Backbone as numpy.savetxt, mean C-alpha at the origin, in Angstrom:
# Nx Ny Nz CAx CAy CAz Cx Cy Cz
10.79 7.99 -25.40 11.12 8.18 -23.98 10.64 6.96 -23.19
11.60 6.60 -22.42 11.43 5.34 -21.47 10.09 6.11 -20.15
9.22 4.72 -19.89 8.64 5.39 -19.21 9.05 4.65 -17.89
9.02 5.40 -16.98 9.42 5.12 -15.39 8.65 5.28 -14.06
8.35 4.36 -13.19 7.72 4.53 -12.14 7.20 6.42 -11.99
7.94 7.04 -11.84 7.70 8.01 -11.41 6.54 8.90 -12.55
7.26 8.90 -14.08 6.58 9.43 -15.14 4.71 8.53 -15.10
4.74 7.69 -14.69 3.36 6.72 -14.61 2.91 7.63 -13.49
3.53 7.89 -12.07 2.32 8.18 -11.67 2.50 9.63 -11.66
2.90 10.83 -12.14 2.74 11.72 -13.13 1.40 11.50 -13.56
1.62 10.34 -14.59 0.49 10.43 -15.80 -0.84 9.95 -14.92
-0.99 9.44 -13.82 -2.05 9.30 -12.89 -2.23 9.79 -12.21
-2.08 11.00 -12.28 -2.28 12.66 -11.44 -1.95 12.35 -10.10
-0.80 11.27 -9.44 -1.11 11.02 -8.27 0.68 11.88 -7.84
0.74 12.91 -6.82 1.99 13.11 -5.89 1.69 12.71 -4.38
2.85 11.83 -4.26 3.38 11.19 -3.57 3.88 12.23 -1.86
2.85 11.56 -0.73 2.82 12.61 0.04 4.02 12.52 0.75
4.42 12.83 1.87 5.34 12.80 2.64 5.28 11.87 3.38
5.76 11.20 3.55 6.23 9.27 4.44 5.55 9.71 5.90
4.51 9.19 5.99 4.39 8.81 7.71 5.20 8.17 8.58
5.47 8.86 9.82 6.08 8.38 10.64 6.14 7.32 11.38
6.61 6.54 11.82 6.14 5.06 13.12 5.56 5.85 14.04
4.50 5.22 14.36 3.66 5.30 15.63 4.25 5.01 16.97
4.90 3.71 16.59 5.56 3.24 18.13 6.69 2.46 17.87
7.40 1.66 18.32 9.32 1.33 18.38 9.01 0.37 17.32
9.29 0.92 15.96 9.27 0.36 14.51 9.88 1.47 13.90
10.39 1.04 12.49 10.92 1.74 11.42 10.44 1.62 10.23
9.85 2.56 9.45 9.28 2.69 8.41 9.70 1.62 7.33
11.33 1.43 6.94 11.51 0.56 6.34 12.58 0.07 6.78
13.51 -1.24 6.46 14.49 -2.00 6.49 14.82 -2.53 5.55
16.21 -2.10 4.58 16.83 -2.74 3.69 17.93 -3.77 3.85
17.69 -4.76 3.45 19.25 -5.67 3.94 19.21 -6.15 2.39
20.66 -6.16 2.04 21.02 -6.39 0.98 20.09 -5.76 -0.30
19.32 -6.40 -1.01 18.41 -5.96 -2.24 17.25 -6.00 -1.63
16.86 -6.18 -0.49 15.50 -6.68 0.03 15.02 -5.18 0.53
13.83 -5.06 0.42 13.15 -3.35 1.04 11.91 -4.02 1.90
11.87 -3.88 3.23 11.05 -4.30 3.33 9.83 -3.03 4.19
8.99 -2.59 3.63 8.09 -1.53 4.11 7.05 -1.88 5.05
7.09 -1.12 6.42 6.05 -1.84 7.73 4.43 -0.88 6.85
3.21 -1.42 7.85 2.58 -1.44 7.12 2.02 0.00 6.74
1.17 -0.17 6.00 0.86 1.92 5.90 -0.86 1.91 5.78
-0.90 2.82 6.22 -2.57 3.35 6.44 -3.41 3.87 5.54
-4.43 4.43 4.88 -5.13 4.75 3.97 -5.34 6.64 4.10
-3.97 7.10 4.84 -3.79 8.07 4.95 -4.10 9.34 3.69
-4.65 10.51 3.64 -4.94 11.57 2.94 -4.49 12.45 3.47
-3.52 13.43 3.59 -2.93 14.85 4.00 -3.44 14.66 5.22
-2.58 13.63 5.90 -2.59 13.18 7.13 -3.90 12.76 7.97
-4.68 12.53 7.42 -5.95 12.57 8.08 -6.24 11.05 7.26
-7.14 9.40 8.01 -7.60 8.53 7.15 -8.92 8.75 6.22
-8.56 8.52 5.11 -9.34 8.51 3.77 -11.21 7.89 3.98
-10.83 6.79 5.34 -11.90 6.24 5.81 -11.67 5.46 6.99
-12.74 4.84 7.83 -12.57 4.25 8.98 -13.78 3.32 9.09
-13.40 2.29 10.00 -14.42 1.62 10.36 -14.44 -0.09 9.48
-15.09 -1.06 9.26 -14.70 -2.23 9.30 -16.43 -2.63 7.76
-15.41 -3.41 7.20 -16.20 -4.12 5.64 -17.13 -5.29 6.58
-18.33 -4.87 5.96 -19.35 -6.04 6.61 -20.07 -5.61 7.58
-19.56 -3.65 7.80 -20.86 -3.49 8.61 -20.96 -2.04 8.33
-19.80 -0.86 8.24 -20.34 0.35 7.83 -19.32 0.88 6.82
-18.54 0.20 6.05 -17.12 0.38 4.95 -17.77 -0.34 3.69
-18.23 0.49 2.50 -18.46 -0.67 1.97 -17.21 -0.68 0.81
-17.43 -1.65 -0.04 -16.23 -2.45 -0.61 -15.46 -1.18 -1.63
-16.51 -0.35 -2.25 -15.81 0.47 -2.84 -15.05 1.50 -2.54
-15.44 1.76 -1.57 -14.38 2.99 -0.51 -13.19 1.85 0.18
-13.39 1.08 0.70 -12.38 0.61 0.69 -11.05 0.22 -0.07
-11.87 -0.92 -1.46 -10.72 -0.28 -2.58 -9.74 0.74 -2.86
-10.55 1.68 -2.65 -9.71 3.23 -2.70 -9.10 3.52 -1.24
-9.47 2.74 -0.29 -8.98 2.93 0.84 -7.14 2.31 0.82
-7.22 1.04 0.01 -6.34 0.02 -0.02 -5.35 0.80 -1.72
-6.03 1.73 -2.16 -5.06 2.45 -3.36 -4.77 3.65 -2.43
-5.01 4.25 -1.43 -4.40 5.05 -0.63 -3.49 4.62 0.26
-3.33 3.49 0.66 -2.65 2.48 1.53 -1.24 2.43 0.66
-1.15 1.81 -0.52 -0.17 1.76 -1.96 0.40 3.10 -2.00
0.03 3.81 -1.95 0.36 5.12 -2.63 1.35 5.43 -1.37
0.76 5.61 -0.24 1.73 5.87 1.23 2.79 4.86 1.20
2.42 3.20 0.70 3.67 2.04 0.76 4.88 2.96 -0.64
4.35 3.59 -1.52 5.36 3.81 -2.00 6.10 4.90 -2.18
5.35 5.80 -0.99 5.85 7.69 -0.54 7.55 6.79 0.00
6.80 5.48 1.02 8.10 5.11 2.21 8.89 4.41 1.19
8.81 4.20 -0.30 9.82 3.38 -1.14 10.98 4.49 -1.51
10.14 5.70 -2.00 11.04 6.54 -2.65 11.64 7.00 -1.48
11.43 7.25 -0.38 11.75 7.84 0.50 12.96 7.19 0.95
13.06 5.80 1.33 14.24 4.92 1.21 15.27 5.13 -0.05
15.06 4.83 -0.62 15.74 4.33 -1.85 16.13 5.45 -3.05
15.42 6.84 -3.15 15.40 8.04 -3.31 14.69 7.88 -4.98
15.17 6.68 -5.78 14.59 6.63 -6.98 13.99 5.24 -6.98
12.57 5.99 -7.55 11.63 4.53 -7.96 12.33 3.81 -8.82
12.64 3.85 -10.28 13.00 3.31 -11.03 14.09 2.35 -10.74
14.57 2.54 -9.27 15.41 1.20 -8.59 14.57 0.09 -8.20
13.16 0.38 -7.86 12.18 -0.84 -7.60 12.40 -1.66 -8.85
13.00 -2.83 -8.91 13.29 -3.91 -9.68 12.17 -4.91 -9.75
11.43 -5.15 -8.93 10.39 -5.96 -8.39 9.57 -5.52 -6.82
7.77 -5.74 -7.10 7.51 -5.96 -6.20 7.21 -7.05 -6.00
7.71 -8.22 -4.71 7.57 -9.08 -4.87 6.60 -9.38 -3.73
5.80 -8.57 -2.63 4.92 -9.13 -2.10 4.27 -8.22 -1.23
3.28 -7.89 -1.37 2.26 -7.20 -0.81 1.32 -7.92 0.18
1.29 -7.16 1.37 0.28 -8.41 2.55 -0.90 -6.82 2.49
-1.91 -7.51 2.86 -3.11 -6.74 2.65 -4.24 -7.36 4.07
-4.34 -6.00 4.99 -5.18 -6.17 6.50 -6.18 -5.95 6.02
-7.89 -6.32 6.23 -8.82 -6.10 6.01 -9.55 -5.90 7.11
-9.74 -4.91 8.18 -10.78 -4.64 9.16 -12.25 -5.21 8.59
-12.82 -6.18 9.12 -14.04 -6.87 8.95 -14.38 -7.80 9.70
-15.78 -7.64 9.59 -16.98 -8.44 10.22 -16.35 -10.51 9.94
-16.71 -11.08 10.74 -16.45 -12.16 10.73 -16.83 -13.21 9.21
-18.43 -12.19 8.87 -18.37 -13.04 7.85 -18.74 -12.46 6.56
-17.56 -11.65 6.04 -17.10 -10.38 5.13 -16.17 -11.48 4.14
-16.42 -11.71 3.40 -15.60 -12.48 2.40 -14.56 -11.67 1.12
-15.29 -10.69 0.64 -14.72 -9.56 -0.09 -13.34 -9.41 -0.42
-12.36 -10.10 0.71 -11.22 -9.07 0.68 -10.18 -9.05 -0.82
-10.44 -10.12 -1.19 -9.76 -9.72 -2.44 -10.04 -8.77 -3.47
-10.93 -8.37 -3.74 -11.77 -7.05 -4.29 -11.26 -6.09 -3.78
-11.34 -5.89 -2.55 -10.41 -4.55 -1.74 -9.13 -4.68 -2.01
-8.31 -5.92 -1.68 -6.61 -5.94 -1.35 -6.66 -5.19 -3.43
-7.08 -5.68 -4.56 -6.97 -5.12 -5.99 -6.68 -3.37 -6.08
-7.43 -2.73 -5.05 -6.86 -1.56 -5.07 -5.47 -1.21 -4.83
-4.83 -1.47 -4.10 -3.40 -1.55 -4.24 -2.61 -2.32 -5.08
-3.22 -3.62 -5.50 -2.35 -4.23 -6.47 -2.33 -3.57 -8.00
-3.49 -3.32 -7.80 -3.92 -2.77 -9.31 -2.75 -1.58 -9.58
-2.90 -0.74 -8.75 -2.00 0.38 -8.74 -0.43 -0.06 -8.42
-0.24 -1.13 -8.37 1.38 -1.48 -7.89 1.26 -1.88 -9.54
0.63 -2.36 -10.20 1.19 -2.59 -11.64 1.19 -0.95 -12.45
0.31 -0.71 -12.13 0.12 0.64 -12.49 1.22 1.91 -12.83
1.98 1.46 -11.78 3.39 2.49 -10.70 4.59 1.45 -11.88
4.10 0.48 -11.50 5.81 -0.43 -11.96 5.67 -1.29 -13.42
4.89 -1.51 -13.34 4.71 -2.08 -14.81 4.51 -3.69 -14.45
5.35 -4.54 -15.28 5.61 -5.98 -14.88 5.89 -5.89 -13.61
7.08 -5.19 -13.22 7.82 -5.04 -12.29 6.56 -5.07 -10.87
5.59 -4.43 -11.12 5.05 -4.41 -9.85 3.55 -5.63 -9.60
3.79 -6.70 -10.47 2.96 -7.99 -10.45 4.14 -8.93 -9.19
3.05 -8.94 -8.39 3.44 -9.27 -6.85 2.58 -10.94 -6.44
3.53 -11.71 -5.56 2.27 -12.24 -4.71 1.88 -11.59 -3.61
0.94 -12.07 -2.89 -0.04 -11.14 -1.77 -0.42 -12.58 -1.43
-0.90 -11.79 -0.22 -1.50 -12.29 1.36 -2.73 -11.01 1.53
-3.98 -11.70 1.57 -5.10 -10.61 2.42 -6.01 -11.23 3.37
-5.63 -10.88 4.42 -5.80 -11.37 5.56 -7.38 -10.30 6.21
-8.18 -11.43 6.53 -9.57 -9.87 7.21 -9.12 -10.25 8.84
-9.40 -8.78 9.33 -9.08 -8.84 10.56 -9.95 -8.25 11.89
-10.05 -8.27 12.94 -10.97 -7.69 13.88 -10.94 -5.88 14.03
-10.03 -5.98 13.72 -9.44 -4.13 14.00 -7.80 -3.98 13.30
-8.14 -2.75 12.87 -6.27 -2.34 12.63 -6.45 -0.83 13.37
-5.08 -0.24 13.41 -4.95 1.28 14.28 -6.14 2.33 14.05
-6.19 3.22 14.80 -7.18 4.05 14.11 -7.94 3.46 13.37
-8.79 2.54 13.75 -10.12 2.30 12.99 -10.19 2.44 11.77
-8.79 2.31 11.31 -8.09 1.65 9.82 -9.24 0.96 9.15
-9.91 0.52 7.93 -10.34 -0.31 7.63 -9.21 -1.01 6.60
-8.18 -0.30 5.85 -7.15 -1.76 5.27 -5.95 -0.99 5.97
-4.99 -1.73 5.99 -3.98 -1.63 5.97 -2.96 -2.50 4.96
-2.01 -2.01 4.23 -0.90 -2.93 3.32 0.44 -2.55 3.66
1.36 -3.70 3.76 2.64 -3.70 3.90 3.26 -4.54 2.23
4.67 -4.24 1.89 5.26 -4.77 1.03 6.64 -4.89 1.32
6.86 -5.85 0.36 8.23 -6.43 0.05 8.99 -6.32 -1.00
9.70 -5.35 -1.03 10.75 -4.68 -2.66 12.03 -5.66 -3.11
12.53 -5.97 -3.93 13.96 -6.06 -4.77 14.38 -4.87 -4.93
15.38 -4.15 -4.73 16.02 -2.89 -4.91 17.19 -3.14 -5.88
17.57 -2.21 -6.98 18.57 -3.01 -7.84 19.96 -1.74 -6.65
């Protein structure tokens, strides 16, 4: 049996919650041609954030991680949700990664790995991406990550 985005995260006990809505005059996603492009998503848990607050002063790196694999998991509620089947994700080709932090918080690549890790995880080859992780002063709700991505859709 072929294994497929979906059967993987099956096998990683993870279901895929229901797509959060835009906050304000944005759209969850935009497809033009093969391109998917997903706005960013929050570290959301049955609607409520997983965590809050900023790396370098009361977030530390390991909750965040998991903050930034809860972030992934919501980027790819809004994939299937578009596109209706994972196994159309052909490629992820780029993941940007927000880091709420202290000015002089260096970490972020350790954190942004929670989502990447799990984008190979979900897709296989298919989900070995470049990235951008950017640390930042604040994201919404006292967000500590936020991640957006960039799909190939076959």
């Amino acid at each position: 049996m072929m294994s497929t985005p979906e059967s993987r995260l099956a096998a990683l006990g993870i279901e895929l919650p229901t797509p959060a809505s835009p906050v304000a005059n944005y759209v969850a996603c935009v497809q033009t041609g093969n391109t998917l492009v997903v706005s960013g998503q929050l570290p959301l848990v049955a609607g409520k954030l997983f965590a809050t607050g900023k790396l370098g002063a009361d977030v530390a790196v390991d909750v965040a991680t998991e903050a930034a694999r809860y972030s992934m998991i919501n980027l790819v509620a809004q994939v299937k949700a578009a596109v209706g089947d994972l196994s159309r994700v052909r490629r992820v080709v780029r993941l940007g990664g927000f880091i709420a932090c202290t000015p002089d918080f260096t970490a972020h690549a350790a954190v942004m790995n929670g989502a990447s890790d799990l984008s190979v995880a979900i897709f296989g080859d298919a989900g070995r991406h470049a990235r951008s992780t950017v640390g930042v002063p604040s994201l919404p709700l006292d967000a500590p990550v936020e991640v957006e991505g960039l799909f190939e859709i076959a």
